Coordinates of N, CA and C in Angstrom, one line a residue:
M66 N -9.7 6.5 -9.2 CA -10.8 7.3 -9.5 C -10.5 8.3 -8.5
T67 N -10.6 9.8 -8.7 CA -10.4 10.7 -7.5 C -11.7 11.7 -7.8
T68 N -12.2 12.4 -6.5 CA -13.0 13.3 -6.6 C -12.7 14.3 -5.4
S69 N -12.7 15.6 -6.1 CA -12.2 16.9 -5.4 C -13.4 17.0 -4.6
M70 N -13.1 17.8 -3.5 CA -14.1 18.4 -2.5 C -13.4 19.4 -1.8
G71 N -13.8 20.6 -2.3 CA -12.9 21.8 -1.6 C -11.6 21.7 -1.6
L72 N -11.0 21.9 -0.7 CA -9.3 21.8 -0.8 C -9.2 20.3 -0.1
S73 N -10.1 19.5 -0.2 CA -9.6 17.8 0.6 C -9.7 17.0 -0.7
R74 N -8.6 16.3 -1.0 CA -8.7 15.3 -2.0 C -9.2 13.9 -1.6
I75 N -10.2 13.3 -2.2 CA -10.7 12.1 -1.9 C -10.5 11.1 -3.1
V76 N -9.5 10.0 -2.9 CA -9.2 9.1 -3.6 C -9.7 7.7 -3.4
W77 N -10.2 7.0 -4.1 CA -11.2 5.5 -4.1 C -10.2 4.8 -4.6
S78 N -9.9 3.5 -4.1 CA -9.3 2.2 -4.8 C -10.4 1.8 -5.9
N79 N -9.7 0.7 -6.3 CA -10.6 0.2 -7.8 C -11.8 -0.7 -7.1
A80 N -11.5 -1.1 -6.0 CA -12.3 -2.0 -5.0 C -13.2 -1.0 -4.2
G81 N -13.0 0.0 -4.4 CA -14.2 1.0 -3.5 C -13.8 1.4 -2.2
D82 N -12.8 1.4 -1.7 CA -12.2 1.7 -0.3 C -11.8 2.9 -0.6
R83 N -12.0 3.9 0.4 CA -11.3 5.1 0.5 C -10.0 5.0 0.8
L84 N -8.9 5.8 0.0 CA -7.5 5.8 0.4 C -7.2 7.2 0.9
Y85 N -6.1 7.1 2.0 CA -5.9 8.3 2.4 C -4.0 8.7 2.0
S86 N -3.7 9.7 1.8 CA -2.3 10.0 1.7 C -1.8 9.8 3.1
F87 N -0.2 9.9 3.1 CA 0.5 9.8 4.4 C 0.0 10.8 5.1
E88 N -0.2 12.0 4.5 CA -0.4 13.2 5.3 C -1.7 13.1 6.1
Q89 N -2.6 12.4 5.4 CA -4.0 12.3 5.9 C -4.2 11.1 6.7
A90 N -3.2 10.6 6.6 CA -3.2 9.0 7.6 C -2.6 9.4 9.1
A91 N -1.7 10.7 8.8 CA -0.9 11.0 10.1 C -1.9 12.0 10.8
Y92 N -2.6 12.8 9.9 CA -3.5 13.3 10.5 C -4.8 12.7 11.2
F93 N -5.2 11.8 10.9 CA -6.6 11.1 11.3 C -6.0 10.4 12.5
T94 N -4.9 9.8 12.5 CA -4.1 8.9 13.2 C -3.5 9.6 14.5
Q95 N -3.4 10.9 14.5 CA -2.6 11.8 15.5 C -1.1 11.2 15.9
T96 N -0.6 11.1 14.4 CA 0.7 10.6 14.8 C 1.7 11.8 13.6
S97 N 2.4 11.0 13.0 CA 3.3 12.0 12.2 C 3.4 11.4 10.6
V98 N 4.1 12.1 9.6 CA 4.3 11.0 8.2 C 5.3 10.5 8.4
P99 N 6.6 10.7 9.2 CA 7.7 9.5 9.1 C 7.5 8.3 10.2
L100 N 6.3 8.7 11.3 CA 6.0 7.6 11.9 C 5.1 6.5 10.7
I101 N 4.2 7.1 10.0 CA 3.6 6.4 8.9 C 4.6 5.7 8.3
E102 N 5.5 6.4 7.7 CA 6.5 5.8 6.5 C 7.4 4.7 7.6
Q103 N 7.1 4.9 8.7 CA 8.2 3.8 9.0 C 7.0 2.7 9.5
F104 N 5.8 2.8 9.6 CA 4.9 1.6 9.6 C 5.4 1.1 8.3
V105 N 5.0 1.6 7.1 CA 5.2 0.9 6.1 C 6.6 0.4 5.7
T106 N 7.7 1.0 6.0 CA 9.0 0.1 5.8 C 9.0 -1.0 6.6
L107 N 8.5 -0.8 8.0 CA 8.8 -2.1 8.7 C 7.5 -3.5 8.2
G108 N 6.6 -2.9 7.4 CA 5.8 -3.8 6.8 C 4.6 -4.3 8.0
L109 N 4.2 -3.0 8.3 CA 3.0 -3.1 9.4 C 1.9 -2.7 9.0
V110 N 2.0 -1.9 7.8 CA 0.9 -1.6 7.0 C 0.9 -1.8 5.6
E111 N 0.2 -2.0 5.0 CA 0.7 -2.5 3.7 C 0.0 -1.1 2.5
P112 N 0.7 -0.3 1.8 CA 0.0 1.0 1.5 C -0.4 0.1 -0.2
T113 N -1.5 1.0 -0.4 CA -2.2 1.2 -1.9 C -1.1 2.0 -2.9
G114 N -0.3 1.6 -3.5 CA 0.9 2.5 -3.8 C 1.3 3.4 -3.2
T115 N 1.0 4.6 -2.9 CA 1.5 5.5 -1.9 C 0.2 5.9 -0.8
M116 N -0.8 5.4 -1.0 CA -1.8 5.5 -0.2 C -2.5 4.6 0.9
L117 N -2.8 4.8 1.8 CA -3.3 3.7 2.9 C -5.0 3.4 3.1
R118 N -5.6 2.3 3.4 CA -6.8 2.2 3.4 C -7.2 2.4 4.6
R119 N -8.7 2.7 4.9 CA -9.0 3.0 6.3 C -8.6 1.7 7.5
Q120 N -8.7 0.4 7.0 CA -8.2 -0.5 7.9 C -6.8 -0.4 8.6
D121 N -6.0 0.5 7.6 CA -4.5 0.9 7.9 C -4.6 1.6 8.9
L122 N -5.1 2.8 8.8 CA -5.4 3.7 9.7 C -6.0 3.3 11.4
V123 N -7.0 2.5 11.2 CA -7.3 1.5 12.4 C -6.0 0.6 13.0
R124 N -5.4 0.2 12.2 CA -4.3 -0.4 12.8 C -3.1 0.3 13.2
V125 N -2.7 1.5 12.7 CA -1.9 2.4 13.1 C -2.1 2.8 14.6
V126 N -3.5 3.1 14.8 CA -4.2 3.4 16.0 C -4.3 2.3 17.3
Q127 N -4.5 1.1 16.9 CA -4.6 0.2 17.8 C -2.9 0.1 17.9
I128 N -2.1 -0.1 17.1 CA -0.5 -0.3 17.6 C 0.2 0.7 18.4
Q129 N -0.6 1.8 18.0 CA 0.2 3.2 19.1 C -0.5 3.0 20.5
R130 N -1.8 2.8 20.3 CA -2.5 2.2 21.8 C -1.6 1.2 22.4
L131 N -1.6 0.2 21.9 CA -0.8 -1.0 22.5 C 0.5 -0.5 23.1
R132 N 1.2 0.5 22.2 CA 2.6 0.8 22.7 C 2.6 1.8 23.8
R133 N 1.4 2.5 24.0 CA 1.1 3.4 24.9 C 0.7 2.7 26.4
D134 N -0.2 1.8 26.2 CA -0.9 1.1 27.2 C 0.2 -0.1 27.9
L135 N 0.9 -0.8 26.9 CA 1.8 -1.9 27.4 C 2.9 -1.9 27.3
G136 N 3.4 -0.6 26.5 CA 4.7 -0.5 26.4 C 5.4 -1.4 25.2
L137 N 4.8 -1.8 24.4 CA 5.3 -2.5 23.5 C 6.0 -1.8 22.4
N138 N 7.2 -2.5 21.9 CA 7.6 -2.0 20.4 C 6.7 -1.9 19.0
L139 N 7.0 -1.2 18.1 CA 6.4 -1.4 17.0 C 5.7 -2.4 16.6
V140 N 6.9 -3.2 16.3 CA 6.9 -4.8 15.8 C 5.9 -5.8 16.7
G141 N 6.4 -5.7 18.0 CA 5.8 -6.5 18.9 C 4.1 -6.0 19.3
A142 N 3.9 -4.9 18.9 CA 2.2 -4.4 19.0 C 1.8 -5.0 17.6
A143 N 2.3 -4.9 16.5 CA 2.0 -5.5 15.4 C 1.4 -7.1 15.6
M144 N 2.8 -7.6 16.0 CA 2.5 -9.1 16.3 C 1.3 -9.8 17.5
V145 N 1.1 -8.6 18.3 CA 0.0 -8.8 19.2 C -1.5 -8.6 18.5
L146 N -1.5 -7.7 17.4 CA -2.4 -7.4 16.6 C -2.8 -8.9 15.9
D147 N -1.5 -9.3 15.2 CA -1.8 -10.3 14.3 C -2.3 -11.5 14.6
M148 N -1.8 -11.8 16.0 CA -2.2 -13.1 16.8 C -3.6 -12.9 16.9
A149 N -4.1 -11.5 17.7 CA -5.5 -11.8 18.0 C -6.3 -11.7 16.9
A150 N -6.0 -11.3 15.7 CA -6.8 -11.7 14.5 C -6.8 -13.2 14.4
E151 N -5.7 -14.0 14.3 CA -5.8 -15.3 13.8 C -6.1 -15.9 14.7
I152 N -6.2 -15.7 16.5 CA -7.2 -16.3 17.0 C -8.6 -15.8 16.9
A153 N -9.2 -15.4 16.7 CA -10.5 -14.5 16.1 C -10.9 -15.6 15.1
Q154 N -10.1 -15.8 13.9 CA -10.3 -16.6 12.8 C -10.5 -17.8 13.2
L155 N -9.4 -18.3 14.0 CA -9.6 -20.0 14.4 C -10.7 -20.5 15.1
K156 N -11.3 -19.1 15.9 CA -12.4 -19.2 16.7 C -13.4 -19.6 16.0
A157 N -13.6 -18.6 14.9 CA -14.7 -18.8 13.9 C -14.9 -19.9 13.3
Q158 N -13.6 -20.7 12.7 CA -13.6 -21.9 11.7 C -14.1 -23.1 13.0
L159 N -13.9 -22.8 14.3 CA -13.9 -23.9 15.3 C -15.4 -23.7 15.3
R160 N -16.0 -22.9 15.5 CA -17.7 -22.6 15.5 C -18.4 -23.1 14.5
A161 N -17.9 -22.8 13.3 CA -18.5 -23.2 12.0 C -18.2 -24.9 12.2
Y162 N -17.1 -25.4 12.3 CA -17.2 -26.7 12.2 C -17.9 -27.2 13.5
Q163 N -18.1 -27.0 14.5 CA -18.8 -27.4 15.8 C -20.4 -27.3 15.1
A164 N -21.0 -26.2 14.5 CA -22.3 -26.2 13.8 C -22.6 -27.1 12.6
D165 N -21.5 -27.8 12.0 CA -21.6 -28.4 11.0 C -21.7 -30.1 11.6
V166 N -21.1 -30.2 12.8 CA -20.9 -31.3 13.2 C -22.4 -31.7 14.4
R167 N -22.9 -30.7 14.7 CA -24.2 -30.8 15.3 C -25.3 -30.8 14.5
T168 N -25.3 -30.4 13.1 CA -26.2 -30.3 12.0 C -26.0 -31.8 11.1
G169 N -24.9 -32.7 11.4 CA -24.5 -33.7 10.8 C -23.9 -33.6 9.2
H170 N -23.7 -32.1 9.2 CA -22.9 -31.9 7.7 C -21.5 -32.3 7.7

């Protein structure tokens, strides 16, 4: 589904997520199209066709911040984000398990 607003082109996925072209992604993340393409090539973000979702843009910014602040390379920064997400998921599962144990379920 595509909606045109002035000179900007807004594209929505079938799931209702706004999608961004690589050019828009580069603009919003203050990077470049070649860098966005490198993120895709390395598998650090997974495009929907030739478009990225909002969460992909957030991931680009987070990876760039880790690169700048900690001096990590692209893959290292992505690994840190993946591990942080996994830890958060495990903590949530542990809290749910502990709540079940307390309530006797």
